[in-house]
Short mmCIF file of C-alpha atoms and ligand atoms in Angstrom, two decimals:
data_model
loop_
_atom_site.label_atom_id
_atom_site.label_comp_id
_atom_site.label_asym_id
_atom_site.label_seq_id
_atom_site.Cartn_x
_atom_site.Cartn_y
_atom_site.Cartn_z
CA UNK A 1 0.00 0.00 0.00
CA UNK A 2 2.67 2.48 1.06
CA UNK A 3 4.89 1.26 -1.75
CA UNK A 4 2.08 1.96 -4.24
CA UNK A 5 1.40 5.39 -2.80
CA UNK A 6 5.04 6.30 -2.97
CA UNK A 7 5.21 5.23 -6.59
CA UNK A 8 1.91 6.91 -7.44
CA UNK A 9 2.90 10.29 -6.07
CA UNK A 10 6.08 10.72 -7.99
CA UNK A 11 6.73 14.42 -8.44
CA UNK A 12 5.61 15.95 -11.73
CA UNK A 13 8.72 18.10 -11.98
CA UNK A 14 11.20 15.36 -11.15
CA UNK A 15 12.99 15.65 -14.50
CA UNK A 16 14.16 19.11 -13.47
CA UNK A 17 15.98 17.77 -10.45
CA UNK A 18 19.58 16.76 -10.54
CA UNK A 19 20.00 13.32 -9.05
CA UNK A 20 22.03 10.30 -9.96
CA UNK A 21 20.38 7.30 -11.58
CA UNK A 22 21.50 4.97 -8.85
CA UNK A 23 19.80 7.21 -6.33
CA UNK A 24 16.36 7.03 -7.81
CA UNK A 25 15.09 4.19 -9.92
CA UNK A 26 11.59 3.80 -11.32
CA UNK A 27 10.12 6.81 -9.59
CA UNK A 28 8.31 7.44 -6.34
CA UNK A 29 8.36 9.70 -3.32
CA UNK A 30 11.93 10.04 -2.20
CA UNK A 31 12.18 9.95 1.55
CA UNK A 32 15.26 11.41 3.24
CA UNK A 33 16.33 11.19 6.88
CA UNK A 34 18.58 13.66 8.61
CA UNK A 35 19.82 11.81 11.67
CA UNK A 36 20.24 8.04 11.51
CA UNK A 37 19.83 7.08 15.16
CA UNK A 38 17.25 4.98 17.01
CA UNK A 39 14.16 6.59 15.56
CA UNK A 40 15.34 6.88 11.97
CA UNK A 41 16.45 3.24 12.07
CA UNK A 42 13.04 2.14 13.36
CA UNK A 43 11.20 4.12 10.67
CA UNK A 44 13.50 2.97 7.86
CA UNK A 45 13.09 -0.67 8.90
CA UNK A 46 9.31 -0.18 8.82
CA UNK A 47 9.51 1.34 5.34
CA UNK A 48 11.62 -1.56 4.07
CA UNK A 49 9.20 -4.02 5.61
CA UNK A 50 6.40 -2.24 3.73
CA UNK A 51 8.47 -2.90 0.58
CA UNK A 52 9.37 0.70 -0.11
CA UNK A 53 12.29 0.42 -2.54
CA UNK A 54 15.68 1.00 -0.89
CA UNK A 55 16.47 3.41 -3.74
CA UNK A 56 13.70 5.73 -2.51
CA UNK A 57 15.22 6.07 0.95
CA UNK A 58 18.26 8.21 1.81
CA UNK A 59 19.95 9.05 5.06
CA UNK A 60 22.46 11.56 6.27
CA UNK A 61 24.05 11.66 9.72
CA UNK A 62 27.12 13.46 10.97
CA UNK A 63 28.01 10.25 12.80
CA UNK A 64 29.64 7.85 10.32
CA UNK A 65 29.06 4.87 12.62
CA UNK A 66 25.31 5.38 12.30
CA UNK A 67 25.61 5.69 8.53
CA UNK A 68 27.40 2.33 8.40
CA UNK A 69 24.41 0.69 10.12
CA UNK A 70 22.09 2.30 7.58
CA UNK A 71 24.33 1.27 4.67
CA UNK A 72 23.84 -2.34 5.81
CA UNK A 73 20.10 -1.86 5.23
CA UNK A 74 20.86 -0.99 1.60
CA UNK A 75 19.53 2.56 1.60
CA UNK A 76 21.30 5.53 -0.01
CA UNK A 77 23.91 7.25 2.09
CA UNK A 78 24.43 10.96 1.53
CA UNK A 79 27.13 12.92 3.30
CA UNK A 80 25.52 16.33 3.27
CA UNK A 81 22.21 17.56 4.71
CA UNK A 82 21.50 20.13 1.98
CA UNK A 83 22.19 17.56 -0.74
CA UNK A 84 19.86 15.06 0.96
CA UNK A 85 17.15 17.73 1.15
CA UNK A 86 17.61 18.63 -2.49
CA UNK A 87 17.27 14.99 -3.50
CA UNK A 88 14.25 14.16 -1.32
CA UNK A 89 10.52 14.91 -1.51
CA UNK A 90 9.86 14.13 2.15
CA UNK A 91 12.53 15.00 4.69
CA UNK A 92 12.33 13.48 8.17
CA UNK A 93 14.26 15.53 10.70
CA UNK A 94 15.37 12.75 13.07
CA UNK A 95 17.93 14.56 15.21
CA UNK A 96 17.62 15.59 18.85
CA UNK A 97 15.74 18.85 19.50
CA UNK A 98 19.04 20.48 20.52
CA UNK A 99 20.44 19.84 17.01
CA UNK A 100 17.48 21.26 15.09
CA UNK A 101 18.85 24.79 14.72
CA UNK A 102 22.11 23.65 13.14
CA UNK A 103 20.29 21.22 10.84
CA UNK A 104 17.71 23.80 9.71
CA UNK A 105 20.50 26.26 9.00
CA UNK A 106 22.38 23.63 6.99
CA UNK A 107 19.43 22.62 4.80
CA UNK A 108 17.49 25.87 4.39
CA UNK A 109 19.12 26.65 1.03
CA UNK A 110 17.58 23.43 -0.38
CA UNK A 111 14.10 23.84 1.17
CA UNK A 112 11.25 24.63 -1.23
CA UNK A 113 7.47 25.03 -0.71
CA UNK A 114 6.97 21.66 -2.51
CA UNK A 115 9.04 19.60 -0.09
CA UNK A 116 7.37 18.01 2.91
CA UNK A 117 9.22 18.22 6.24
CA UNK A 118 8.54 15.90 9.14
CA UNK A 119 9.56 16.78 12.68
CA UNK A 120 9.71 13.93 15.18
CA UNK A 121 11.49 15.89 17.90
CA UNK A 122 10.12 16.59 21.33
CA UNK A 123 8.85 20.15 21.51
CA UNK A 124 9.72 21.15 17.93
CA UNK A 125 6.62 22.66 16.34
CA UNK A 126 5.61 23.15 12.72
CA UNK A 127 6.15 26.88 13.14
CA UNK A 128 9.64 26.33 14.57
CA UNK A 129 10.76 24.36 11.52
CA UNK A 130 9.17 26.77 9.05
CA UNK A 131 10.86 29.74 10.72
CA UNK A 132 14.21 27.94 10.66
CA UNK A 133 13.84 27.06 6.98
CA UNK A 134 12.34 30.41 5.97
CA UNK A 135 9.66 28.54 3.96
CA UNK A 136 6.02 27.75 4.79
CA UNK A 137 6.53 24.18 3.67
CA UNK A 138 3.94 21.41 4.04
CA UNK A 139 4.67 19.61 7.29
CA UNK A 140 3.79 16.77 9.60
CA UNK A 141 4.65 16.87 13.28
CA UNK A 142 5.02 13.40 14.71
CA UNK A 143 5.57 11.86 18.13
CA UNK A 144 6.54 8.20 17.74
CA UNK A 145 8.03 5.81 20.31
CA UNK A 146 10.79 3.21 20.22
CA UNK A 147 8.59 0.04 20.07
CA UNK A 148 8.23 1.16 16.45
CA UNK A 149 11.45 -0.85 16.03
CA UNK A 150 9.39 -4.02 16.51
CA UNK A 151 6.40 -2.84 14.52
CA UNK A 152 4.59 -2.14 17.80
CA UNK A 153 4.87 1.63 17.91
CA UNK A 154 2.30 4.12 19.17
CA UNK A 155 2.48 7.35 17.19
CA UNK A 156 0.65 10.67 17.31
CA UNK A 157 0.65 12.90 14.23
CA UNK A 158 -0.61 16.33 13.24
CA UNK A 159 -0.52 17.96 9.82
CA UNK A 160 0.02 21.49 8.62
CA UNK A 161 -2.84 23.23 6.86
CA UNK A 162 -1.12 23.11 3.46
CA UNK A 163 -0.09 19.47 3.10
CA UNK A 164 -1.97 17.44 0.49
CA UNK A 165 -4.00 14.44 1.62
CA UNK A 166 -1.78 12.19 -0.49
CA UNK A 167 1.46 13.47 1.05
CA UNK A 168 0.01 13.22 4.52
CA UNK A 169 -1.06 9.64 3.84
CA UNK A 170 2.48 8.71 2.85
CA UNK A 171 3.82 10.07 6.15
CA UNK A 172 0.93 8.62 8.17
CA UNK A 173 1.54 5.17 6.69
CA UNK A 174 5.24 5.35 7.56
CA UNK A 175 4.14 5.09 11.19
CA UNK A 176 0.81 3.27 10.91
CA UNK A 177 2.60 0.38 9.17
CA UNK A 178 4.67 -0.11 12.32
CA UNK A 179 1.98 0.03 14.98
CA UNK A 180 -0.88 2.31 16.02
CA UNK A 181 -1.14 5.86 14.71
CA UNK A 182 -3.53 8.60 15.84
CA UNK A 183 -4.10 12.14 14.61
CA UNK A 184 -4.11 14.98 17.14
CA UNK A 185 -4.34 18.78 16.95
CA UNK A 186 -0.94 20.47 17.30
CA UNK A 187 -1.75 22.01 20.68
CA UNK A 188 -1.72 18.48 22.15
CA UNK A 189 1.62 17.45 20.65
CA UNK A 190 3.75 18.52 23.64
CA UNK A 191 1.46 16.83 26.14
CA UNK A 192 1.28 13.60 24.16
CA UNK A 193 5.05 13.09 24.52
CA UNK A 194 4.37 12.07 28.12
CA UNK A 195 1.69 9.66 26.95
CA UNK A 196 3.50 7.73 24.20
CA UNK A 197 6.96 9.15 23.34
CA UNK A 198 8.58 9.06 26.78
CA UNK A 199 6.27 6.63 28.50
CA UNK A 200 8.14 3.44 27.51
CA UNK A 201 10.75 4.61 30.03
CA UNK A 202 8.18 4.72 32.85
CA UNK A 203 7.01 1.25 31.90
CA UNK A 204 10.61 0.00 32.03
CA UNK A 205 11.05 1.67 35.41
CA UNK A 206 7.99 -0.16 36.70
CA UNK A 207 9.30 -3.38 35.14
CA UNK A 208 12.69 -2.90 36.79
CA UNK A 209 11.15 -2.42 40.22
CA UNK A 210 8.98 -5.51 39.79
CA UNK A 211 11.95 -7.56 38.58
CA UNK A 212 14.17 -6.31 41.42
CA UNK A 213 11.53 -7.42 43.91
CA UNK A 214 11.30 -10.85 42.27
CA UNK A 215 15.09 -11.25 42.42
CA UNK A 216 15.10 -10.14 46.07
CA UNK A 217 12.77 -13.04 46.93
CA UNK A 218 14.88 -15.56 45.02
CA UNK A 219 13.28 -15.70 41.56
CA UNK A 220 15.79 -15.70 38.71
CA UNK A 221 16.05 -12.40 36.87
CA UNK A 222 15.37 -13.83 33.39
CA UNK A 223 12.33 -15.71 34.64
CA UNK A 224 11.02 -12.62 36.40
CA UNK A 225 11.56 -10.43 33.32
CA UNK A 226 9.68 -12.90 31.17
CA UNK A 227 6.72 -12.89 33.54
CA UNK A 228 6.75 -9.12 33.97
CA UNK A 229 7.02 -8.37 30.24
CA UNK A 230 4.27 -10.83 29.36
CA UNK A 231 2.10 -9.29 32.09
CA UNK A 232 2.57 -5.84 30.52
CA UNK A 233 1.70 -7.19 27.08
CA UNK A 234 -1.33 -9.09 28.33
CA UNK A 235 -2.56 -6.14 30.39
CA UNK A 236 -2.17 -3.83 27.39
CA UNK A 237 -4.24 -6.21 25.30
CA UNK A 238 -6.88 -6.35 28.04
CA UNK A 239 -7.05 -2.55 28.02
CA UNK A 240 -7.58 -2.53 24.26
CA UNK A 241 -9.84 -5.54 23.87
CA UNK A 242 -11.93 -5.97 27.01
CA UNK A 243 -13.99 -2.82 26.66
CA UNK A 244 -13.30 -2.11 30.35
CA UNK A 245 -11.65 1.08 31.60
CA UNK A 246 -8.54 0.88 33.84
CA UNK A 247 -10.57 1.29 37.07
CA UNK A 248 -12.83 -1.63 36.16
CA UNK A 249 -9.87 -3.81 35.25
CA UNK A 250 -8.18 -2.96 38.57
CA UNK A 251 -11.37 -3.97 40.39
CA UNK A 252 -11.51 -7.25 38.48
CA UNK A 253 -8.04 -8.21 39.74
CA UNK A 254 -8.68 -7.03 43.31
CA UNK A 255 -10.87 -9.58 45.06
CA UNK A 256 -12.08 -8.52 48.49
CA UNK A 257 -9.69 -9.57 51.23
CA UNK A 258 -7.23 -10.81 48.61
CA UNK A 259 -3.60 -10.07 47.84
CA UNK A 260 -3.84 -7.55 44.99
CA UNK A 261 -5.86 -5.01 46.94
CA UNK A 262 -3.06 -4.93 49.53
CA UNK A 263 -0.57 -3.92 46.84
CA UNK A 264 -2.94 -1.40 45.23
CA UNK A 265 -3.60 0.17 48.64
CA UNK A 266 0.14 0.72 49.17
CA UNK A 267 0.44 2.33 45.72
CA UNK A 268 -2.53 4.63 46.39
CA UNK A 269 -1.47 5.52 49.96
CA UNK A 270 1.90 6.59 48.52
CA UNK A 271 0.21 8.70 45.86
CA UNK A 272 1.73 6.74 43.00
CA UNK A 273 -1.03 7.77 40.52
CA UNK A 274 -0.42 11.45 41.36
CA UNK A 275 3.36 10.97 41.15
CA UNK A 276 2.95 9.51 37.65
CA UNK A 277 0.85 12.50 36.59
CA UNK A 278 3.46 14.89 38.07
CA UNK A 279 6.19 13.09 36.14
CA UNK A 280 4.18 13.45 32.93
CA UNK A 281 3.65 17.15 33.58
CA UNK A 282 7.44 17.55 33.98
CA UNK A 283 7.85 15.86 30.61
CA UNK A 284 5.44 18.29 28.94
CA UNK A 285 7.12 21.28 30.59
CA UNK A 286 10.51 20.19 29.19
CA UNK A 287 9.00 19.82 25.71
CA UNK A 288 7.74 23.40 25.93
CA UNK A 289 11.22 24.59 26.94
CA UNK A 290 12.88 22.69 24.06
CA UNK A 291 10.58 24.32 21.52
CA UNK A 292 11.48 27.91 22.57
N1 LIG B 301 14.26 7.79 21.24
C1 LIG B 301 12.96 7.92 21.55
O1 LIG B 301 12.38 7.18 22.35
C2 LIG B 301 12.15 8.99 20.87
C3 LIG B 301 10.76 8.96 20.97
C4 LIG B 301 10.02 9.94 20.31
C5 LIG B 301 10.68 10.94 19.61
N2 LIG B 301 12.03 10.95 19.57
C6 LIG B 301 12.69 12.03 18.86
O2 LIG B 301 13.40 11.50 17.77
C7 LIG B 301 14.54 12.31 17.52
C8 LIG B 301 15.73 11.40 17.33
O3 LIG B 301 15.90 10.62 18.52
P1 LIG B 301 16.85 9.35 18.51
O4 LIG B 301 16.58 8.64 19.77
O5 LIG B 301 16.77 8.65 17.20
O6 LIG B 301 18.28 10.09 18.62
P2 LIG B 301 19.72 9.48 18.31
O7 LIG B 301 19.70 8.00 18.38
O8 LIG B 301 20.68 10.24 19.15
O9 LIG B 301 19.94 9.88 16.77
C9 LIG B 301 20.18 11.19 16.34
C10 LIG B 301 21.34 11.14 15.35
O10 LIG B 301 21.48 12.44 14.78
C11 LIG B 301 22.87 12.72 14.68
N3 LIG B 301 23.09 14.16 14.56
C12 LIG B 301 23.26 15.08 15.53
N4 LIG B 301 23.45 16.30 14.98
C13 LIG B 301 23.36 16.15 13.64
C14 LIG B 301 23.48 17.04 12.54
N5 LIG B 301 23.67 18.35 12.72
N6 LIG B 301 23.37 16.55 11.29
C15 LIG B 301 23.17 15.23 11.09
N7 LIG B 301 23.06 14.32 12.09
C16 LIG B 301 23.15 14.78 13.35
C17 LIG B 301 23.43 12.13 15.95
O11 LIG B 301 24.83 11.98 15.89
P3 LIG B 301 25.66 12.08 17.28
O12 LIG B 301 25.22 10.92 18.10
O13 LIG B 301 27.08 12.00 16.86
O14 LIG B 301 25.27 13.38 17.91
C18 LIG B 301 22.69 10.80 16.00
O15 LIG B 301 23.35 9.81 15.24
C19 LIG B 301 14.69 13.27 18.70
O16 LIG B 301 14.35 14.55 18.30
C20 LIG B 301 13.71 12.75 19.73
O17 LIG B 301 13.09 13.81 20.46
C21 LIG B 301 12.78 9.99 20.16
#
């Protein structure tokens, strides 16, 4: 599906562009990545799994080690951000928020109102990128998460007012092909980082505490991790499939006078739900700072 879309939406003016034959074969949306770290790798693997031709994907990173990993995936390697931008229709800015200014400065000479830019960085808004590029380009702001690497991502997206439905669909499918994808208004994109982008870390923290407890009572670490991870997966599926809300599911595990209610009482007495919400608010606050 994505492969077909990419082929279908080949640019009309592509003949005017200067690109090597090896770079671009039978035609299609050319997707470029600036930054070839965790996120770019996860997205590129998803694209390849969706049978997007390797020739349509290019990456640039200032870190040659990362480029070597990408070269092993068979995608095009370009050693210059402006050149990558010039040779791509959709440019995914996959660097840390702190590196956005230098990247935007480097590529602005190659930015045009026809090129679609995708920001996946915490706190970096559509307006921020457009100001940095000096062009009101079509854009998608995205907040993915690392389980995307396994095709189990949870991604929130929002689109600029001037992106075509077809271009948006290409970007949407990049993420929807590797998990769940939802569309949100841009004023929720900082807050959602706490919900899906950063939240795998809180889950791992919870998992670590549960595993540490298991080890402390003599259960082997690998065994404990297996049980904990499967419990997270099963509970997630219950949340999605049972039709019950979290409170109802908690009640269904807590029989009166039983063991679970004792644990839940300790968590509530220590304000764990409020602490989690405070942690999420700190996450959102940091996103707002990064986008200034
Ligand atoms: N990781 C997550 O869980 C997650 C979740 C949601 C969103 N995101 C967002 O995704 C973005 C990328 O995160 P990541 O985890 O993939 O980061 P990462 O693994 O550190 O990858 C970023 C890559 O960009 C390179 N880079 C830095 N400055 C550059 C420049 N000027 N030109 C070209 N390449 C440059 C880095 O090289 P050096 O290492 O040498 O600096 C690094 O290889 C971030 O903005 C983050 O907010 C991440």
